[in-house]
Coordinates of C-alpha atoms in Angstrom, one line a residue:
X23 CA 56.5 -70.5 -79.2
X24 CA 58.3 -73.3 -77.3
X25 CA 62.2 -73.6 -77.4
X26 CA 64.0 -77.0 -77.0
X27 CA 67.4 -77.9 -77.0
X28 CA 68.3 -81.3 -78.6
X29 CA 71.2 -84.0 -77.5
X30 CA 73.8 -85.6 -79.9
X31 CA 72.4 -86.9 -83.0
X32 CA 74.9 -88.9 -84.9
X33 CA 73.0 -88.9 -87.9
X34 CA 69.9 -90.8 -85.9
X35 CA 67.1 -89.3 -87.9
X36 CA 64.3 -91.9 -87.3
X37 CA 64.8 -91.2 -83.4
X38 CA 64.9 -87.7 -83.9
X39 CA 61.4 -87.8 -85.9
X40 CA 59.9 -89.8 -83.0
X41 CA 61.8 -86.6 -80.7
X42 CA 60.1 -83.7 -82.9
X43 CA 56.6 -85.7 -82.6
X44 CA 57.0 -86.2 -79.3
X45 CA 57.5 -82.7 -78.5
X46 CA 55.0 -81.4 -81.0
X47 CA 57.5 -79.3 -82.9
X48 CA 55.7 -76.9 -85.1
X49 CA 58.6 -75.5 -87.9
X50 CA 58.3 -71.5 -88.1
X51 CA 56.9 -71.6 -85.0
X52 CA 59.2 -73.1 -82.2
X53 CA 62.8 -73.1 -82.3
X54 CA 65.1 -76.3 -81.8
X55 CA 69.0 -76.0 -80.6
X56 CA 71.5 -78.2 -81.5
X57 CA 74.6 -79.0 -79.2
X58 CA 76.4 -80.3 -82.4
X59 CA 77.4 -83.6 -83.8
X60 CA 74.4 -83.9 -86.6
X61 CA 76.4 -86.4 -87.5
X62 CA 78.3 -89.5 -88.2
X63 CA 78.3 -93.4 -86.4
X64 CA 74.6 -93.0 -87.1
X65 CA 73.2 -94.4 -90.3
X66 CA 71.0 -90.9 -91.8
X67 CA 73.8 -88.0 -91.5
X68 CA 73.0 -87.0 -94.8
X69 CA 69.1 -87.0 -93.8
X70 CA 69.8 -85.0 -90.7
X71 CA 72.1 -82.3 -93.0
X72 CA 69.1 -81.6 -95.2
X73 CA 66.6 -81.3 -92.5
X74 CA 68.7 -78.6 -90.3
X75 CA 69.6 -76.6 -93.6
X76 CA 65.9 -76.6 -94.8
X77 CA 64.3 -75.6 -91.4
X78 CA 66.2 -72.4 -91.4
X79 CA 65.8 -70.1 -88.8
X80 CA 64.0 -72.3 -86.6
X81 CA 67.2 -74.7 -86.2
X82 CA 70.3 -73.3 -84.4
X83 CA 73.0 -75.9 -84.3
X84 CA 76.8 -75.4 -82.8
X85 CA 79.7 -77.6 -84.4
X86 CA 80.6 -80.4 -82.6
X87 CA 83.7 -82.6 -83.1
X88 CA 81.9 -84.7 -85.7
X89 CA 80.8 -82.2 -87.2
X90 CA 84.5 -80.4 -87.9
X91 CA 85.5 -84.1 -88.8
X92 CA 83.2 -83.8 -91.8
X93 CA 84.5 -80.5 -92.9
X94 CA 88.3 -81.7 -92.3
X95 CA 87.4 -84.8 -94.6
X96 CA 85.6 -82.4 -97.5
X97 CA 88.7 -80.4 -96.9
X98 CA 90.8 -83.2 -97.5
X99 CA 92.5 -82.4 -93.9
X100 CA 91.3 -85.9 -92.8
X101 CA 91.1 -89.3 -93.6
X102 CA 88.2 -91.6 -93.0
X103 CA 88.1 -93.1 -89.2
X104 CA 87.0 -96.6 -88.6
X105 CA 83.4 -95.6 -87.6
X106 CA 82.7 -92.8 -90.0
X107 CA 79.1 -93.0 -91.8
X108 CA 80.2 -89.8 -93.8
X109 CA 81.0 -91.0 -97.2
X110 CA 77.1 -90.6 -98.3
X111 CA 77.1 -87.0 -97.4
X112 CA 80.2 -86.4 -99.2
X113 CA 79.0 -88.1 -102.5
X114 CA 75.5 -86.6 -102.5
X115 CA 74.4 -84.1 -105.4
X116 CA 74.3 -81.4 -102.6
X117 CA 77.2 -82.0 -100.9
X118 CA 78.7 -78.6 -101.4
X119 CA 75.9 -76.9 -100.5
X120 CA 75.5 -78.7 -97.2
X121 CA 78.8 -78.6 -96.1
X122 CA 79.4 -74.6 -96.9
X123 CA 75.8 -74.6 -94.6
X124 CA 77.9 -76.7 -92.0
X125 CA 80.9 -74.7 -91.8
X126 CA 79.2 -71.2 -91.3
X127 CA 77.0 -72.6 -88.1
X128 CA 78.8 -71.1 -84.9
X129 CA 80.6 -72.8 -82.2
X130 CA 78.8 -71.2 -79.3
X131 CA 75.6 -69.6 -79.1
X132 CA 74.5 -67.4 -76.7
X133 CA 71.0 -66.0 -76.3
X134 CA 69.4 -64.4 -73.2
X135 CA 70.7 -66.4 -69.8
X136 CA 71.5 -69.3 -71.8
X137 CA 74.6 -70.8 -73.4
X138 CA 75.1 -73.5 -76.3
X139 CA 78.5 -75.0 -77.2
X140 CA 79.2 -78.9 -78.0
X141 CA 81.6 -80.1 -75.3
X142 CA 83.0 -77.8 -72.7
X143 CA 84.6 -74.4 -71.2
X144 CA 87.7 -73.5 -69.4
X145 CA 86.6 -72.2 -65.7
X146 CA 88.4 -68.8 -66.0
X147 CA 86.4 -67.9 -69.5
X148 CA 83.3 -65.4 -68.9
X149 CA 80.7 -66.6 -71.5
X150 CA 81.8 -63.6 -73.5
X151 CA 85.4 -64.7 -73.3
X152 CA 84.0 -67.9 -75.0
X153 CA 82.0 -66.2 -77.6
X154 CA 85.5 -64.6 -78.7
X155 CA 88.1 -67.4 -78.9
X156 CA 84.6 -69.1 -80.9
X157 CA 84.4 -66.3 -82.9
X158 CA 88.1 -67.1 -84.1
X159 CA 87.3 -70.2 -85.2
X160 CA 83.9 -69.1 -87.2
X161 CA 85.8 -66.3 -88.9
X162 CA 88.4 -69.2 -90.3
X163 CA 85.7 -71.3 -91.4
X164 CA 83.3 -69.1 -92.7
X165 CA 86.3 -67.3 -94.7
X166 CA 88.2 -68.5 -98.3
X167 CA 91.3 -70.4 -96.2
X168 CA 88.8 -72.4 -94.7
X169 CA 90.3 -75.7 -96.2
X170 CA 94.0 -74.8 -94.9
X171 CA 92.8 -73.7 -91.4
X172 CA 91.9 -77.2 -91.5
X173 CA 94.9 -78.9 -91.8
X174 CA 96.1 -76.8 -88.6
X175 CA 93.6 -78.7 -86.5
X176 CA 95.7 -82.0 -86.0
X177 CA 98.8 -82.1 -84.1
X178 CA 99.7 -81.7 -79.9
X179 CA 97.2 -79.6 -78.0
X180 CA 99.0 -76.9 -75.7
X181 CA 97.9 -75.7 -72.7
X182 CA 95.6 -72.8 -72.7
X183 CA 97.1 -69.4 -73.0
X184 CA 96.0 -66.2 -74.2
X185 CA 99.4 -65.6 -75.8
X186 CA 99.1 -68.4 -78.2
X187 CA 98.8 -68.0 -81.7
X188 CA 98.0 -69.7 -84.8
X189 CA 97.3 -73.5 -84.7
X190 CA 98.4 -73.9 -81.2
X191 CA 95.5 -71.3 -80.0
X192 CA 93.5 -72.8 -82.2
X193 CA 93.6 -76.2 -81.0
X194 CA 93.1 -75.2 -77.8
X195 CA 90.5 -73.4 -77.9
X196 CA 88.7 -76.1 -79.4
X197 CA 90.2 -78.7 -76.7
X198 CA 87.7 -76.9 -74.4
X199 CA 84.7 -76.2 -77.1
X200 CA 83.9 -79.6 -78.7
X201 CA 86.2 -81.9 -76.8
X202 CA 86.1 -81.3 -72.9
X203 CA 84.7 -83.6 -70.7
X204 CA 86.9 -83.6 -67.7
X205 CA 89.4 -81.3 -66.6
X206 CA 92.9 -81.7 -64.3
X207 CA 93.1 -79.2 -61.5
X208 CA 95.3 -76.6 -63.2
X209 CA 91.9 -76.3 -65.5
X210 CA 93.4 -78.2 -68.6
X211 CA 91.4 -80.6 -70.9
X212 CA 92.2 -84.4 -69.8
X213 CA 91.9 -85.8 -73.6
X214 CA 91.5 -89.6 -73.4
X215 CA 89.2 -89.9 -71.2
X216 CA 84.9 -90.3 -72.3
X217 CA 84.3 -92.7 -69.2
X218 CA 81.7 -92.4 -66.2
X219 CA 82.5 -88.7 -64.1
X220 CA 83.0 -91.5 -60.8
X221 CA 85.9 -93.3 -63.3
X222 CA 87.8 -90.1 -64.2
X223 CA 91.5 -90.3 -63.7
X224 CA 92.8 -89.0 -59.7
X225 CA 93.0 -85.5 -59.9
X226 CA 90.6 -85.0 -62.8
X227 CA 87.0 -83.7 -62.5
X228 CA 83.7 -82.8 -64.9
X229 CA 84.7 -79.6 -66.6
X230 CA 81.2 -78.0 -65.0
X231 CA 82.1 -78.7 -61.3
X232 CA 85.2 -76.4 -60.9
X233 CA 84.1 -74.2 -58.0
X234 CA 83.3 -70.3 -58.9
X235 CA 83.9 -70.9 -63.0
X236 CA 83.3 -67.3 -64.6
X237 CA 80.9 -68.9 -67.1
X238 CA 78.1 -69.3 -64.3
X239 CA 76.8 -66.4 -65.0
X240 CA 74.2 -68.2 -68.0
X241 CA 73.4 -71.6 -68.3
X242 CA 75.5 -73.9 -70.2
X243 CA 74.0 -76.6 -72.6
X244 CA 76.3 -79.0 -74.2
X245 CA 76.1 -82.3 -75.3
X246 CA 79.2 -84.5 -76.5
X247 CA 79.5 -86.6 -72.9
X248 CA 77.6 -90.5 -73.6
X249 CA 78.7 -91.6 -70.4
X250 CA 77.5 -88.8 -68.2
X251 CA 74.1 -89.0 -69.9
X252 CA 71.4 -86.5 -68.5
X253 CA 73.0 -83.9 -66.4
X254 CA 71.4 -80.7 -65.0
X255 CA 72.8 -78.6 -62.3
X256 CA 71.7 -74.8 -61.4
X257 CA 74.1 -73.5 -64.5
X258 CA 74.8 -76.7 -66.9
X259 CA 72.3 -78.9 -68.9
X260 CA 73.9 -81.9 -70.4
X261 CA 72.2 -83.4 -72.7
X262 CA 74.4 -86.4 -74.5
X263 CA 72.1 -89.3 -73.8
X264 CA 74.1 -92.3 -76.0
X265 CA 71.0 -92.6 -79.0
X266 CA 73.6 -93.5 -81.4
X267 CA 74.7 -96.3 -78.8
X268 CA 71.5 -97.4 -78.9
X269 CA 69.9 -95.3 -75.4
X270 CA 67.9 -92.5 -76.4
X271 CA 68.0 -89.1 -77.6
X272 CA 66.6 -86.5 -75.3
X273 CA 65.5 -83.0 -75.5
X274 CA 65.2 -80.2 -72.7
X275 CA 62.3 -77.2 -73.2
X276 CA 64.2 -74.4 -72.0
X277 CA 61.4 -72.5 -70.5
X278 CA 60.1 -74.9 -68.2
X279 CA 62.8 -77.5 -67.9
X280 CA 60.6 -80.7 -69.2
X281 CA 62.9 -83.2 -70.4
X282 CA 61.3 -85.2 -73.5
X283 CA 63.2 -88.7 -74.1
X284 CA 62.8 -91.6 -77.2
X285 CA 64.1 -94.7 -77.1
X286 CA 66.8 -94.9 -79.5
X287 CA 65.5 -96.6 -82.9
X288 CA 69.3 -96.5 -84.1
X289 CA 72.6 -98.0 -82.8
X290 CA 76.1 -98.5 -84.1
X291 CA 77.1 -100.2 -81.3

């Protein structure tokens, strides 16, 4: 049994075929995780939706911001954005299937020394602080009022405090989770900027390289960060290699390290 963690897929399912052969993945066999974002901008979300759900145990895939924009727009929390390629997986037969699949997935995953969640974490979280503020949001969407804890997902972002309640703690626990890139010095999320790490604002640094975080006791893979492309460090792995931009789409074999890479077959850029 081999275990590979994949990059963001956007809904690039030709790339991610030439991935799986690549790598030799054998379903039932070896197990594949996800850093989220399945979907959207690419052209095949629905395609990528169908394959995760029907693979089953061998797939484990964390919710990524596009990913939580698909259920806000089932939910009718959101509108359509300018680049969303959703509207196919929201008019398919098995639509509600898929998405009631989507919104029970987790939002971190831990397993042995090892750590999966889409963007980011704060430096002061231990990984099991992290697995509890994601549990929070798992319980809402997994649970009946999943559509209204939608709606509490847009609005200001606070600053991180273990005192918040409601939509405020939830928003920021997800500023960290499937939004991070880089943070200020006080440890918050810097939200508008997806740039190069050497073109963050002054003051601001990757969210990783905050000396001492309490996370570093397991490896952290995310995806979620285009620009900062493949990444690995003693304790992170990134993994967001741009396929939908038209680079490549690249996965990581956890027990040796081996990076596998495609050229990207897709691009909406």
């Amino acid at each position: 049994m081999a275990r590979y963690a994949i990059g963001d897929i956007q809904g690039c399912m030709a790339s991610l075929e030439r991935l799986l052969g690549l790598v030799d993945f054998k379903p039932g066999v070896d197990k594949l995780w996800l850093v989220g974002d399945l979907v959207n901008r690419g052209p095949r979300s629905l395609d990528v939706l169908r394959w995760a759900r029907e693979l089953g145990d061998s797939v484990t895939c964390v919710l990524g911001n596009h990913d939580l924009h698909l259920l806000a727009r089932a939910a009718g929390a959101a509108g359509a954005k300018r680049l969303d390629t959703l509207d196919e997986v929201l008019a398919a037969p098995d639509s509600e299937r898929l998405i009631d699949w989507l919104r029970t997935r987790p939002v971190v995953h831990v397993e042995g020394h090892h750590a999966v969640v889409h963007a980011g974490l704060h430096p002061r979280w231990t990984i099991a602080d992290a697995q509890a503020r994601a549990a929070e949001i798992e319980r809402e969407l997994r649970g009946p009022g999943w559509r209204a804890f939608l709606t509490q997902l847009t609005g200001p972002t606070p600053r991180w405090d273990p005192r918040l309640g409601g939509g405020d703690r939830w928003r920021a626990i997800l500023a960290y989770l499937v939004r991070a890139r880089t943070l200020r010095a006080d440890g918050r999320v810097e939200p508008d900027f997806d740039g190069r790490p050497a073109d963050a604002p002054t003051g601001c640094a990757p969210w990783f390289s905050f000396p001492g975080p309490a996370w570093a006791t397991h490896t952290v893979i995310f995806g979620h960060w285009a620009a900062l492309g493949l990444d690995i460090g003693p304790h992170h792995v990134g993994l967001d290699t741009g396929c939908v931009w038209g680079r490549a789409l690249t996965a990581i074999r956890l027990d040796d390290r081996m990076v596998f890479q495609v050229k990207a077959v897709e691009s909406a850029g």
